[in-house]
Amino acid sequence: MRAAWKVFCLFAVVLAAALGVAHQLVPDVVAVAFAEEPQPSWAVMTAFFLRAVEIIAASVAMIALAVIVGGLVRRRLLGR
């Protein structure tokens, strides 16, 4: 169970870091959409990369949290 908490905390930190970097580095760039004005390609690629990191980190954190909750429910139901 400790490993699941470590994975959850690690990927929650990665998610927060990616969100923070995205807001600081490319605040007005949309990763996948049409923009009203031209955007530099490096900014679009950076925004796309950071968005992918955010989605992966959030997915892994949610899976780890599901494992934690499942373990707690199992322990309560089986009395271990």
Tab-separated table of N, CA, C and O in Angstrom, residues 7-79:
chain	number	residue	atom	x	y	z
A	7	VAL	N	3.545	6.323	-5.518
A	7	VAL	CA	3.248	6.563	-6.932
A	7	VAL	C	2.237	7.694	-7.068
A	7	VAL	O	2.394	8.585	-7.908
A	8	PHE	N	1.198	7.674	-6.242
A	8	PHE	CA	0.189	8.731	-6.292
A	8	PHE	C	0.814	10.093	-6.020
A	8	PHE	O	0.587	11.054	-6.761
A	9	CYS	N	1.608	10.198	-4.963
A	9	CYS	CA	2.227	11.482	-4.618
A	9	CYS	C	3.211	11.933	-5.689
A	9	CYS	O	3.240	13.120	-6.046
A	10	LEU	N	3.993	11.019	-6.222
A	10	LEU	CA	4.961	11.367	-7.260
A	10	LEU	C	4.267	11.939	-8.492
A	10	LEU	O	4.655	12.991	-9.008
A	11	PHE	N	3.219	11.275	-8.947
A	11	PHE	CA	2.554	11.739	-10.157
A	11	PHE	C	1.660	12.950	-9.902
A	11	PHE	O	1.418	13.733	-10.816
A	12	ALA	N	1.218	13.140	-8.670
A	12	ALA	CA	0.514	14.378	-8.337
A	12	ALA	C	1.477	15.562	-8.403
A	12	ALA	O	1.128	16.642	-8.903
A	13	VAL	N	2.707	15.354	-7.956
A	13	VAL	CA	3.726	16.406	-8.041
A	13	VAL	C	4.093	16.672	-9.496
A	13	VAL	O	4.248	17.833	-9.905
A	14	VAL	N	4.232	15.614	-10.295
A	14	VAL	CA	4.535	15.784	-11.723
A	14	VAL	C	3.415	16.554	-12.408
A	14	VAL	O	3.668	17.449	-13.228
A	15	LEU	N	2.169	16.240	-12.091
A	15	LEU	CA	1.029	16.949	-12.663
A	15	LEU	C	1.060	18.430	-12.285
A	15	LEU	O	0.889	19.300	-13.140
A	16	ALA	N	1.287	18.717	-11.023
A	16	ALA	CA	1.342	20.105	-10.578
A	16	ALA	C	2.503	20.853	-11.235
A	16	ALA	O	2.353	22.015	-11.643
A	17	ALA	N	3.647	20.189	-11.375
A	17	ALA	CA	4.796	20.828	-12.018
A	17	ALA	C	4.518	21.113	-13.488
A	17	ALA	O	4.846	22.193	-13.992
A	18	ALA	N	3.918	20.161	-14.188
A	18	ALA	CA	3.606	20.366	-15.599
A	18	ALA	C	2.595	21.493	-15.788
A	18	ALA	O	2.718	22.301	-16.716
A	19	LEU	N	1.602	21.557	-14.910
A	19	LEU	CA	0.634	22.652	-14.978
A	19	LEU	C	1.305	23.996	-14.732
A	19	LEU	O	1.047	24.966	-15.442
A	20	GLY	N	2.174	24.046	-13.745
A	20	GLY	CA	2.872	25.286	-13.430
A	20	GLY	C	3.791	25.735	-14.555
A	20	GLY	O	3.817	26.915	-14.924
A	21	VAL	N	4.530	24.797	-15.124
A	21	VAL	CA	5.429	25.138	-16.231
A	21	VAL	C	4.622	25.592	-17.442
A	21	VAL	O	5.003	26.558	-18.119
A	22	ALA	N	3.518	24.943	-17.713
A	22	ALA	CA	2.693	25.328	-18.856
A	22	ALA	C	2.147	26.741	-18.687
A	22	ALA	O	2.119	27.518	-19.641
A	23	HIS	N	1.720	27.074	-17.489
A	23	HIS	CA	1.176	28.415	-17.247
A	23	HIS	C	2.259	29.493	-17.284
A	23	HIS	O	1.981	30.638	-17.630
A	24	GLN	N	3.476	29.133	-16.921
A	24	GLN	CA	4.567	30.102	-16.932
A	24	GLN	C	5.212	30.240	-18.308
A	24	GLN	O	5.526	31.332	-18.747
A	25	LEU	N	5.402	29.119	-18.990
A	25	LEU	CA	6.159	29.117	-20.241
A	25	LEU	C	5.305	29.461	-21.454
A	25	LEU	O	5.713	30.256	-22.302
A	26	VAL	N	4.146	28.865	-21.565
A	26	VAL	CA	3.265	29.083	-22.722
A	26	VAL	C	1.830	29.324	-22.252
A	26	VAL	O	0.948	28.484	-22.450
A	27	PRO	N	1.558	30.479	-21.648
A	27	PRO	CA	0.241	30.708	-21.044
A	27	PRO	C	-0.900	30.865	-22.048
A	27	PRO	O	-2.018	30.448	-21.776
A	28	ASP	N	-0.658	31.446	-23.202
A	28	ASP	CA	-1.735	31.730	-24.144
A	28	ASP	C	-1.698	30.850	-25.378
A	28	ASP	O	-2.353	31.150	-26.371
A	29	VAL	N	-0.945	29.770	-25.338
A	29	VAL	CA	-0.824	28.883	-26.488
A	29	VAL	C	-1.742	27.700	-26.282
A	29	VAL	O	-1.781	27.098	-25.223
A	30	VAL	N	-2.483	27.369	-27.326
A	30	VAL	CA	-3.386	26.231	-27.287
A	30	VAL	C	-2.699	25.068	-27.985
A	30	VAL	O	-2.218	25.210	-29.105
A	31	ALA	N	-2.643	23.917	-27.326
A	31	ALA	CA	-1.894	22.792	-27.865
A	31	ALA	C	-2.514	22.239	-29.146
A	31	ALA	O	-1.827	22.027	-30.134
A	32	VAL	N	-3.817	22.003	-29.143
A	32	VAL	CA	-4.465	21.420	-30.308
A	32	VAL	C	-5.750	22.187	-30.574
A	32	VAL	O	-6.792	21.875	-30.030
A	33	ALA	N	-5.662	23.202	-31.395
A	33	ALA	CA	-6.837	23.989	-31.762
A	33	ALA	C	-6.408	25.071	-32.742
A	33	ALA	O	-5.223	25.344	-32.912
A	34	PHE	N	-7.379	25.686	-33.362
A	34	PHE	CA	-7.087	26.808	-34.233
A	34	PHE	C	-7.008	28.067	-33.392
A	34	PHE	O	-7.873	28.344	-32.579
A	35	ALA	N	-5.971	28.826	-33.608
A	35	ALA	CA	-5.796	30.081	-32.879
A	35	ALA	C	-6.222	31.238	-33.768
A	35	ALA	O	-6.219	31.144	-34.991
A	36	GLU	N	-6.575	32.332	-33.148
A	36	GLU	CA	-6.986	33.510	-33.906
A	36	GLU	C	-5.795	34.175	-34.580
A	36	GLU	O	-5.935	34.801	-35.610
A	37	GLU	N	-4.629	34.052	-33.981
A	37	GLU	CA	-3.430	34.624	-34.578
A	37	GLU	C	-2.343	33.548	-34.612
A	37	GLU	O	-2.395	32.591	-33.833
A	38	PRO	N	-1.369	33.681	-35.509
A	38	PRO	CA	-0.323	32.657	-35.629
A	38	PRO	C	0.464	32.488	-34.323
A	38	PRO	O	0.705	33.460	-33.605
A	39	GLN	N	0.845	31.255	-34.063
A	39	GLN	CA	1.616	30.952	-32.872
A	39	GLN	C	2.943	30.320	-33.291
A	39	GLN	O	2.987	29.579	-34.267
A	40	PRO	N	4.016	30.585	-32.558
A	40	PRO	CA	5.298	29.962	-32.901
A	40	PRO	C	5.216	28.447	-32.736
A	40	PRO	O	4.573	27.937	-31.816
A	41	SER	N	5.889	27.745	-33.634
A	41	SER	CA	5.797	26.284	-33.599
A	41	SER	C	6.411	25.711	-32.321
A	41	SER	O	5.923	24.714	-31.797
A	42	TRP	N	7.491	26.326	-31.794
A	42	TRP	CA	8.089	25.807	-30.567
A	42	TRP	C	7.099	25.905	-29.406
A	42	TRP	O	7.055	25.021	-28.550
A	43	ALA	N	6.285	26.956	-29.394
A	43	ALA	CA	5.322	27.122	-28.305
A	43	ALA	C	4.198	26.096	-28.409
A	43	ALA	O	3.759	25.540	-27.398
A	44	VAL	N	3.763	25.823	-29.622
A	44	VAL	CA	2.705	24.823	-29.816
A	44	VAL	C	3.214	23.436	-29.440
A	44	VAL	O	2.521	22.670	-28.756
A	45	MET	N	4.431	23.112	-29.862
A	45	MET	CA	5.000	21.794	-29.528
A	45	MET	C	5.234	21.661	-28.023
A	45	MET	O	4.982	20.597	-27.442
A	46	THR	N	5.682	22.730	-27.383
A	46	THR	CA	5.885	22.697	-25.935
A	46	THR	C	4.557	22.529	-25.206
A	46	THR	O	4.451	21.740	-24.261
A	47	ALA	N	3.546	23.258	-25.639
A	47	ALA	CA	2.220	23.133	-25.017
A	47	ALA	C	1.657	21.728	-25.214
A	47	ALA	O	1.064	21.155	-24.295
A	48	PHE	N	1.849	21.165	-26.398
A	48	PHE	CA	1.375	19.802	-26.667
A	48	PHE	C	2.089	18.800	-25.760
A	48	PHE	O	1.465	17.917	-25.170
A	49	PHE	N	3.410	18.930	-25.643
A	49	PHE	CA	4.187	18.029	-24.795
A	49	PHE	C	3.754	18.132	-23.331
A	49	PHE	O	3.557	17.114	-22.657
A	50	LEU	N	3.619	19.357	-22.845
A	50	LEU	CA	3.220	19.542	-21.444
A	50	LEU	C	1.810	19.024	-21.192
A	50	LEU	O	1.525	18.461	-20.132
A	51	ARG	N	0.927	19.185	-22.165
A	51	ARG	CA	-0.439	18.653	-22.015
A	51	ARG	C	-0.418	17.135	-21.971
A	51	ARG	O	-1.153	16.516	-21.192
A	52	ALA	N	0.436	16.508	-22.785
A	52	ALA	CA	0.558	15.049	-22.755
A	52	ALA	C	1.085	14.576	-21.404
A	52	ALA	O	0.589	13.589	-20.843
A	53	VAL	N	2.065	15.281	-20.850
A	53	VAL	CA	2.597	14.937	-19.526
A	53	VAL	C	1.511	15.083	-18.466
A	53	VAL	O	1.376	14.229	-17.582
A	54	GLU	N	0.717	16.145	-18.560
A	54	GLU	CA	-0.376	16.348	-17.599
A	54	GLU	C	-1.379	15.202	-17.650
A	54	GLU	O	-1.802	14.688	-16.608
A	55	ILE	N	-1.772	14.809	-18.851
A	55	ILE	CA	-2.773	13.747	-18.998
A	55	ILE	C	-2.240	12.417	-18.486
A	55	ILE	O	-2.947	11.675	-17.788
A	56	ILE	N	-0.991	12.094	-18.810
A	56	ILE	CA	-0.407	10.836	-18.344
A	56	ILE	C	-0.268	10.845	-16.828
A	56	ILE	O	-0.607	9.852	-16.156
A	57	ALA	N	0.221	11.944	-16.254
A	57	ALA	CA	0.383	12.019	-14.799
A	57	ALA	C	-0.959	11.916	-14.087
A	57	ALA	O	-1.081	11.233	-13.065
A	58	ALA	N	-1.969	12.583	-14.615
A	58	ALA	CA	-3.297	12.503	-13.994
A	58	ALA	C	-3.856	11.088	-14.081
A	58	ALA	O	-4.454	10.594	-13.116
A	59	SER	N	-3.646	10.416	-15.204
A	59	SER	CA	-4.146	9.046	-15.359
A	59	SER	C	-3.474	8.094	-14.373
A	59	SER	O	-4.139	7.281	-13.720
A	60	VAL	N	-2.161	8.180	-14.257
A	60	VAL	CA	-1.442	7.302	-13.335
A	60	VAL	C	-1.831	7.604	-11.890
A	60	VAL	O	-2.008	6.684	-11.080
A	61	ALA	N	-2.003	8.872	-11.560
A	61	ALA	CA	-2.415	9.230	-10.195
A	61	ALA	C	-3.806	8.684	-9.884
A	61	ALA	O	-4.055	8.185	-8.783
A	62	MET	N	-4.721	8.762	-10.855
A	62	MET	CA	-6.064	8.223	-10.628
A	62	MET	C	-6.044	6.704	-10.484
A	62	MET	O	-6.773	6.147	-9.645
A	63	ILE	N	-5.223	6.031	-11.256
A	63	ILE	CA	-5.118	4.571	-11.137
A	63	ILE	C	-4.542	4.203	-9.776
A	63	ILE	O	-5.029	3.267	-9.111
A	64	ALA	N	-3.504	4.918	-9.331
A	64	ALA	CA	-2.927	4.646	-8.009
A	64	ALA	C	-3.949	4.892	-6.909
A	64	ALA	O	-4.044	4.117	-5.949
A	65	LEU	N	-4.726	5.947	-7.036
A	65	LEU	CA	-5.762	6.230	-6.039
A	65	LEU	C	-6.834	5.145	-6.048
A	65	LEU	O	-7.319	4.743	-4.983
A	66	ALA	N	-7.183	4.626	-7.214
A	66	ALA	CA	-8.153	3.525	-7.296
A	66	ALA	C	-7.606	2.271	-6.618
A	66	ALA	O	-8.350	1.548	-5.935
A	67	VAL	N	-6.316	2.001	-6.781
A	67	VAL	CA	-5.701	0.850	-6.115
A	67	VAL	C	-5.723	1.043	-4.600
A	67	VAL	O	-6.011	0.102	-3.845
A	68	ILE	N	-5.437	2.246	-4.146
A	68	ILE	CA	-5.464	2.537	-2.703
A	68	ILE	C	-6.868	2.336	-2.142
A	68	ILE	O	-7.052	1.670	-1.118
A	69	VAL	N	-7.854	2.897	-2.805
A	69	VAL	CA	-9.242	2.764	-2.344
A	69	VAL	C	-9.681	1.300	-2.392
A	69	VAL	O	-10.336	0.809	-1.466
A	70	GLY	N	-9.303	0.601	-3.454
A	70	GLY	CA	-9.645	-0.820	-3.550
A	70	GLY	C	-9.028	-1.627	-2.425
A	70	GLY	O	-9.667	-2.523	-1.860
A	71	GLY	N	-7.800	-1.323	-2.073
A	71	GLY	CA	-7.153	-2.014	-0.954
A	71	GLY	C	-7.825	-1.718	0.370
A	71	GLY	O	-7.994	-2.610	1.206
A	72	LEU	N	-8.224	-0.478	0.564
A	72	LEU	CA	-8.920	-0.124	1.812
A	72	LEU	C	-10.282	-0.807	1.900
A	72	LEU	O	-10.668	-1.311	2.967
A	73	VAL	N	-11.017	-0.833	0.801
A	73	VAL	CA	-12.326	-1.501	0.788
A	73	VAL	C	-12.163	-2.992	1.035
A	73	VAL	O	-12.903	-3.594	1.807
A	74	ARG	N	-11.178	-3.583	0.390
A	74	ARG	CA	-10.938	-5.020	0.562
A	74	ARG	C	-10.586	-5.334	2.015
A	74	ARG	O	-11.061	-6.316	2.594
A	75	ARG	N	-9.758	-4.492	2.618
A	75	ARG	CA	-9.365	-4.710	4.009
A	75	ARG	C	-10.556	-4.584	4.934
A	75	ARG	O	-10.712	-5.346	5.893
A	76	ARG	N	-11.442	-3.630	4.656
A	76	ARG	CA	-12.647	-3.443	5.496
A	76	ARG	C	-13.606	-4.614	5.350
A	76	ARG	O	-14.206	-5.062	6.307
A	77	LEU	N	-13.806	-5.077	4.092
A	77	LEU	CA	-14.772	-6.150	3.861
A	77	LEU	C	-14.280	-7.498	4.352
A	77	LEU	O	-15.063	-8.311	4.839
A	78	LEU	N	-12.977	-7.762	4.213
A	78	LEU	CA	-12.457	-9.056	4.626
A	78	LEU	C	-11.952	-9.045	6.062
A	78	LEU	O	-11.628	-10.095	6.602
A	79	GLY	N	-11.867	-7.876	6.673
A	79	GLY	CA	-11.473	-7.788	8.076
A	79	GLY	C	-10.018	-8.048	8.329
A	79	GLY	O	-9.652	-8.542	9.382
